[in-house]
Amino acid sequence: MPTRFHITLPHPDQARGPDPSLSFRSVGAGGFAEELEDALRESGLIARWRALQQDPDEVDPAVLALDPDAVVTGRQQDLKIDLTVTTSLPGSILRHRMGLLAGSHWQLRDVTRA
C-alpha cells in the first residue's frame, strides 16, 4: 500500500548530501522533485552509491529496492521547498535516499496513507 511522505527543504541551497556525485543538483522545486522521483524509480543513484561501498556485493538487497510507480511533486513556499512523495517503498529507504541527496538538510513533516 502506498504511503505519502511530506518533506520540506527549509534551505534548498544547502540541500546537498555529503558526496557531490550523489547529491541533489537542482535549485528549484520541480528539479528537486524530479531528482528524488528518479532516485526512487530508477537504479542510477543507488547503483552509484553501491559502487562506492567497500564491498558492494555485501550491500543488503533491501536497500536497493525501487518503486517504478513513485511520484514526487514539488512546490516552492517562500524560501523553502515542499516535496510530496507517494511511494510503496518503506520510510527507511526514503530516508536513506534523502540522506544521499540532501544530507541532513531536510525535514519529514508528515506521513499519511496515499
mmCIF file with all atom_site columns, C-alpha atoms in Angstrom:
data_model
loop_
_atom_site.group_PDB
_atom_site.id
_atom_site.type_symbol
_atom_site.label_atom_id
_atom_site.label_alt_id
_atom_site.label_comp_id
_atom_site.label_asym_id
_atom_site.label_entity_id
_atom_site.label_seq_id
_atom_site.pdbx_PDB_ins_code
_atom_site.Cartn_x
_atom_site.Cartn_y
_atom_site.Cartn_z
_atom_site.occupancy
_atom_site.B_iso_or_equiv
_atom_site.pdbx_formal_charge
_atom_site.auth_seq_id
_atom_site.auth_comp_id
_atom_site.auth_asym_id
_atom_site.auth_atom_id
_atom_site.pdbx_PDB_model_num
ATOM 1   C CA . MET A 1 1   ? 0.000  0.000  0.000   1.00 0.00 ? 1   MET A CA 1
ATOM 2   C CA . PRO A 1 2   ? 1.457  3.377  -0.983  1.00 0.00 ? 2   PRO A CA 1
ATOM 3   C CA . THR A 1 3   ? 2.359  5.968  1.609   1.00 0.00 ? 3   THR A CA 1
ATOM 4   C CA . ARG A 1 4   ? 2.527  9.738  1.227   1.00 0.00 ? 4   ARG A CA 1
ATOM 5   C CA . PHE A 1 5   ? 5.515  11.492 2.782   1.00 0.00 ? 5   PHE A CA 1
ATOM 6   C CA . HIS A 1 6   ? 5.566  15.281 3.180   1.00 0.00 ? 6   HIS A CA 1
ATOM 7   C CA . ILE A 1 7   ? 9.128  16.620 3.133   1.00 0.00 ? 7   ILE A CA 1
ATOM 8   C CA . THR A 1 8   ? 10.457 20.158 3.487   1.00 0.00 ? 8   THR A CA 1
ATOM 9   C CA . LEU A 1 9   ? 13.780 21.519 2.302   1.00 0.00 ? 9   LEU A CA 1
ATOM 10  C CA . PRO A 1 10  ? 13.987 24.603 4.548   1.00 0.00 ? 10  PRO A CA 1
ATOM 11  C CA . HIS A 1 11  ? 17.146 25.893 2.845   1.00 0.00 ? 11  HIS A CA 1
ATOM 12  C CA . PRO A 1 12  ? 17.225 24.409 -0.666  1.00 0.00 ? 12  PRO A CA 1
ATOM 13  C CA . ASP A 1 13  ? 20.670 25.847 -1.372  1.00 0.00 ? 13  ASP A CA 1
ATOM 14  C CA . GLN A 1 14  ? 22.039 23.688 1.480   1.00 0.00 ? 14  GLN A CA 1
ATOM 15  C CA . ALA A 1 15  ? 20.145 20.521 0.463   1.00 0.00 ? 15  ALA A CA 1
ATOM 16  C CA . ARG A 1 16  ? 23.194 18.596 -0.650  1.00 0.00 ? 16  ARG A CA 1
ATOM 17  C CA . GLY A 1 17  ? 24.463 15.237 0.538   1.00 0.00 ? 17  GLY A CA 1
ATOM 18  C CA . PRO A 1 18  ? 27.992 14.536 1.755   1.00 0.00 ? 18  PRO A CA 1
ATOM 19  C CA . ASP A 1 19  ? 29.124 13.131 -1.633  1.00 0.00 ? 19  ASP A CA 1
ATOM 20  C CA . PRO A 1 20  ? 28.673 15.612 -4.503  1.00 0.00 ? 20  PRO A CA 1
ATOM 21  C CA . SER A 1 21  ? 28.395 12.763 -7.028  1.00 0.00 ? 21  SER A CA 1
ATOM 22  C CA . LEU A 1 22  ? 25.223 11.586 -5.270  1.00 0.00 ? 22  LEU A CA 1
ATOM 23  C CA . SER A 1 23  ? 23.753 14.929 -4.167  1.00 0.00 ? 23  SER A CA 1
ATOM 24  C CA . PHE A 1 24  ? 20.893 16.997 -5.461  1.00 0.00 ? 24  PHE A CA 1
ATOM 25  C CA . ARG A 1 25  ? 21.983 19.329 -8.248  1.00 0.00 ? 25  ARG A CA 1
ATOM 26  C CA . SER A 1 26  ? 18.724 21.243 -8.614  1.00 0.00 ? 26  SER A CA 1
ATOM 27  C CA . VAL A 1 27  ? 17.801 24.672 -7.333  1.00 0.00 ? 27  VAL A CA 1
ATOM 28  C CA . GLY A 1 28  ? 14.041 24.689 -7.999  1.00 0.00 ? 28  GLY A CA 1
ATOM 29  C CA . ALA A 1 29  ? 11.064 22.706 -6.718  1.00 0.00 ? 29  ALA A CA 1
ATOM 30  C CA . GLY A 1 30  ? 10.489 20.874 -10.000 1.00 0.00 ? 30  GLY A CA 1
ATOM 31  C CA . GLY A 1 31  ? 14.116 19.809 -10.261 1.00 0.00 ? 31  GLY A CA 1
ATOM 32  C CA . PHE A 1 32  ? 14.286 18.525 -6.688  1.00 0.00 ? 32  PHE A CA 1
ATOM 33  C CA . ALA A 1 33  ? 11.067 16.570 -7.249  1.00 0.00 ? 33  ALA A CA 1
ATOM 34  C CA . GLU A 1 34  ? 12.362 15.078 -10.492 1.00 0.00 ? 34  GLU A CA 1
ATOM 35  C CA . GLU A 1 35  ? 15.690 14.028 -8.972  1.00 0.00 ? 35  GLU A CA 1
ATOM 36  C CA . LEU A 1 36  ? 14.019 12.389 -5.958  1.00 0.00 ? 36  LEU A CA 1
ATOM 37  C CA . GLU A 1 37  ? 11.459 10.638 -8.152  1.00 0.00 ? 37  GLU A CA 1
ATOM 38  C CA . ASP A 1 38  ? 14.287 9.249  -10.307 1.00 0.00 ? 38  ASP A CA 1
ATOM 39  C CA . ALA A 1 39  ? 16.142 8.116  -7.156  1.00 0.00 ? 39  ALA A CA 1
ATOM 40  C CA . LEU A 1 40  ? 13.078 6.121  -6.090  1.00 0.00 ? 40  LEU A CA 1
ATOM 41  C CA . ARG A 1 41  ? 12.135 4.761  -9.536  1.00 0.00 ? 41  ARG A CA 1
ATOM 42  C CA . GLU A 1 42  ? 15.456 4.193  -11.300 1.00 0.00 ? 42  GLU A CA 1
ATOM 43  C CA . SER A 1 43  ? 18.622 2.379  -10.262 1.00 0.00 ? 43  SER A CA 1
ATOM 44  C CA . GLY A 1 44  ? 21.130 5.140  -11.205 1.00 0.00 ? 44  GLY A CA 1
ATOM 45  C CA . LEU A 1 45  ? 21.619 6.805  -7.806  1.00 0.00 ? 45  LEU A CA 1
ATOM 46  C CA . ILE A 1 46  ? 21.552 3.641  -5.759  1.00 0.00 ? 46  ILE A CA 1
ATOM 47  C CA . ALA A 1 47  ? 23.901 1.848  -8.204  1.00 0.00 ? 47  ALA A CA 1
ATOM 48  C CA . ARG A 1 48  ? 26.420 4.711  -7.924  1.00 0.00 ? 48  ARG A CA 1
ATOM 49  C CA . TRP A 1 49  ? 26.133 4.602  -4.114  1.00 0.00 ? 49  TRP A CA 1
ATOM 50  C CA . ARG A 1 50  ? 26.563 0.810  -4.077  1.00 0.00 ? 50  ARG A CA 1
ATOM 51  C CA . ALA A 1 51  ? 29.695 1.049  -6.248  1.00 0.00 ? 51  ALA A CA 1
ATOM 52  C CA . LEU A 1 52  ? 31.242 3.390  -3.647  1.00 0.00 ? 52  LEU A CA 1
ATOM 53  C CA . GLN A 1 53  ? 30.813 0.860  -0.836  1.00 0.00 ? 53  GLN A CA 1
ATOM 54  C CA . GLN A 1 54  ? 33.831 -1.062 0.434   1.00 0.00 ? 54  GLN A CA 1
ATOM 55  C CA . ASP A 1 55  ? 32.192 -4.385 -0.529  1.00 0.00 ? 55  ASP A CA 1
ATOM 56  C CA . PRO A 1 56  ? 29.344 -3.699 -2.971  1.00 0.00 ? 56  PRO A CA 1
ATOM 57  C CA . ASP A 1 57  ? 28.329 -7.360 -3.045  1.00 0.00 ? 57  ASP A CA 1
ATOM 58  C CA . GLU A 1 58  ? 27.600 -7.248 0.699   1.00 0.00 ? 58  GLU A CA 1
ATOM 59  C CA . VAL A 1 59  ? 25.040 -4.410 0.427   1.00 0.00 ? 59  VAL A CA 1
ATOM 60  C CA . ASP A 1 60  ? 21.655 -5.513 1.760   1.00 0.00 ? 60  ASP A CA 1
ATOM 61  C CA . PRO A 1 61  ? 19.428 -6.069 -1.301  1.00 0.00 ? 61  PRO A CA 1
ATOM 62  C CA . ALA A 1 62  ? 16.524 -4.380 0.539   1.00 0.00 ? 62  ALA A CA 1
ATOM 63  C CA . VAL A 1 63  ? 18.410 -1.053 0.358   1.00 0.00 ? 63  VAL A CA 1
ATOM 64  C CA . LEU A 1 64  ? 18.455 -1.353 -3.442  1.00 0.00 ? 64  LEU A CA 1
ATOM 65  C CA . ALA A 1 65  ? 14.655 -1.536 -3.737  1.00 0.00 ? 65  ALA A CA 1
ATOM 66  C CA . LEU A 1 66  ? 12.911 0.586  -6.363  1.00 0.00 ? 66  LEU A CA 1
ATOM 67  C CA . ASP A 1 67  ? 9.342  1.742  -6.893  1.00 0.00 ? 67  ASP A CA 1
ATOM 68  C CA . PRO A 1 68  ? 8.627  2.350  -10.593 1.00 0.00 ? 68  PRO A CA 1
ATOM 69  C CA . ASP A 1 69  ? 5.300  3.946  -9.607  1.00 0.00 ? 69  ASP A CA 1
ATOM 70  C CA . ALA A 1 70  ? 6.741  6.508  -7.157  1.00 0.00 ? 70  ALA A CA 1
ATOM 71  C CA . VAL A 1 71  ? 5.515  10.067 -7.708  1.00 0.00 ? 71  VAL A CA 1
ATOM 72  C CA . VAL A 1 72  ? 7.119  13.216 -6.299  1.00 0.00 ? 72  VAL A CA 1
ATOM 73  C CA . THR A 1 73  ? 5.733  16.723 -6.618  1.00 0.00 ? 73  THR A CA 1
ATOM 74  C CA . GLY A 1 74  ? 7.494  19.889 -5.546  1.00 0.00 ? 74  GLY A CA 1
ATOM 75  C CA . ARG A 1 75  ? 6.215  23.312 -4.556  1.00 0.00 ? 75  ARG A CA 1
ATOM 76  C CA . GLN A 1 76  ? 8.087  26.491 -3.713  1.00 0.00 ? 76  GLN A CA 1
ATOM 77  C CA . GLN A 1 77  ? 6.829  28.123 -0.478  1.00 0.00 ? 77  GLN A CA 1
ATOM 78  C CA . ASP A 1 78  ? 8.612  31.415 0.144   1.00 0.00 ? 78  ASP A CA 1
ATOM 79  C CA . LEU A 1 79  ? 12.253 30.353 0.506   1.00 0.00 ? 79  LEU A CA 1
ATOM 80  C CA . LYS A 1 80  ? 11.612 26.666 1.265   1.00 0.00 ? 80  LYS A CA 1
ATOM 81  C CA . ILE A 1 81  ? 10.592 23.776 -0.955  1.00 0.00 ? 81  ILE A CA 1
ATOM 82  C CA . ASP A 1 82  ? 7.910  21.254 -0.067  1.00 0.00 ? 82  ASP A CA 1
ATOM 83  C CA . LEU A 1 83  ? 8.055  17.794 -1.636  1.00 0.00 ? 83  LEU A CA 1
ATOM 84  C CA . THR A 1 84  ? 5.206  15.298 -1.567  1.00 0.00 ? 84  THR A CA 1
ATOM 85  C CA . VAL A 1 85  ? 6.323  11.718 -2.164  1.00 0.00 ? 85  VAL A CA 1
ATOM 86  C CA . THR A 1 86  ? 3.900  8.887  -2.887  1.00 0.00 ? 86  THR A CA 1
ATOM 87  C CA . THR A 1 87  ? 5.622  5.507  -2.840  1.00 0.00 ? 87  THR A CA 1
ATOM 88  C CA . SER A 1 88  ? 5.268  1.904  -1.765  1.00 0.00 ? 88  SER A CA 1
ATOM 89  C CA . LEU A 1 89  ? 8.885  1.923  -0.510  1.00 0.00 ? 89  LEU A CA 1
ATOM 90  C CA . PRO A 1 90  ? 9.334  1.909  3.271   1.00 0.00 ? 90  PRO A CA 1
ATOM 91  C CA . GLY A 1 91  ? 10.295 5.085  5.102   1.00 0.00 ? 91  GLY A CA 1
ATOM 92  C CA . SER A 1 92  ? 13.769 3.725  5.824   1.00 0.00 ? 92  SER A CA 1
ATOM 93  C CA . ILE A 1 93  ? 14.525 3.566  2.096   1.00 0.00 ? 93  ILE A CA 1
ATOM 94  C CA . LEU A 1 94  ? 13.203 7.097  1.558   1.00 0.00 ? 94  LEU A CA 1
ATOM 95  C CA . ARG A 1 95  ? 15.324 8.384  4.463   1.00 0.00 ? 95  ARG A CA 1
ATOM 96  C CA . HIS A 1 96  ? 18.421 6.693  3.027   1.00 0.00 ? 96  HIS A CA 1
ATOM 97  C CA . ARG A 1 97  ? 17.872 8.193  -0.450  1.00 0.00 ? 97  ARG A CA 1
ATOM 98  C CA . MET A 1 98  ? 17.188 11.643 1.034   1.00 0.00 ? 98  MET A CA 1
ATOM 99  C CA . GLY A 1 99  ? 20.381 11.353 3.078   1.00 0.00 ? 99  GLY A CA 1
ATOM 100 C CA . LEU A 1 100 ? 22.353 10.691 -0.094  1.00 0.00 ? 100 LEU A CA 1
ATOM 101 C CA . LEU A 1 101 ? 20.666 13.518 -1.982  1.00 0.00 ? 101 LEU A CA 1
ATOM 102 C CA . ALA A 1 102 ? 20.243 16.199 0.703   1.00 0.00 ? 102 ALA A CA 1
ATOM 103 C CA . GLY A 1 103 ? 22.370 15.119 3.647   1.00 0.00 ? 103 GLY A CA 1
ATOM 104 C CA . SER A 1 104 ? 20.718 16.309 6.855   1.00 0.00 ? 104 SER A CA 1
ATOM 105 C CA . HIS A 1 105 ? 19.188 19.398 5.233   1.00 0.00 ? 105 HIS A CA 1
ATOM 106 C CA . TRP A 1 106 ? 15.607 18.155 5.013   1.00 0.00 ? 106 TRP A CA 1
ATOM 107 C CA . GLN A 1 107 ? 12.650 17.552 7.324   1.00 0.00 ? 107 GLN A CA 1
ATOM 108 C CA . LEU A 1 108 ? 9.972  14.885 7.287   1.00 0.00 ? 108 LEU A CA 1
ATOM 109 C CA . ARG A 1 109 ? 6.797  16.810 8.120   1.00 0.00 ? 109 ARG A CA 1
ATOM 110 C CA . ASP A 1 110 ? 4.058  14.192 7.906   1.00 0.00 ? 110 ASP A CA 1
ATOM 111 C CA . VAL A 1 111 ? 3.271  10.649 6.770   1.00 0.00 ? 111 VAL A CA 1
ATOM 112 C CA . THR A 1 112 ? -0.171 9.586  5.571   1.00 0.00 ? 112 THR A CA 1
ATOM 113 C CA . ARG A 1 113 ? -1.773 6.801  3.595   1.00 0.00 ? 113 ARG A CA 1
ATOM 114 C CA . ALA A 1 114 ? -1.943 7.536  -0.101  1.00 0.00 ? 114 ALA A CA 1
#
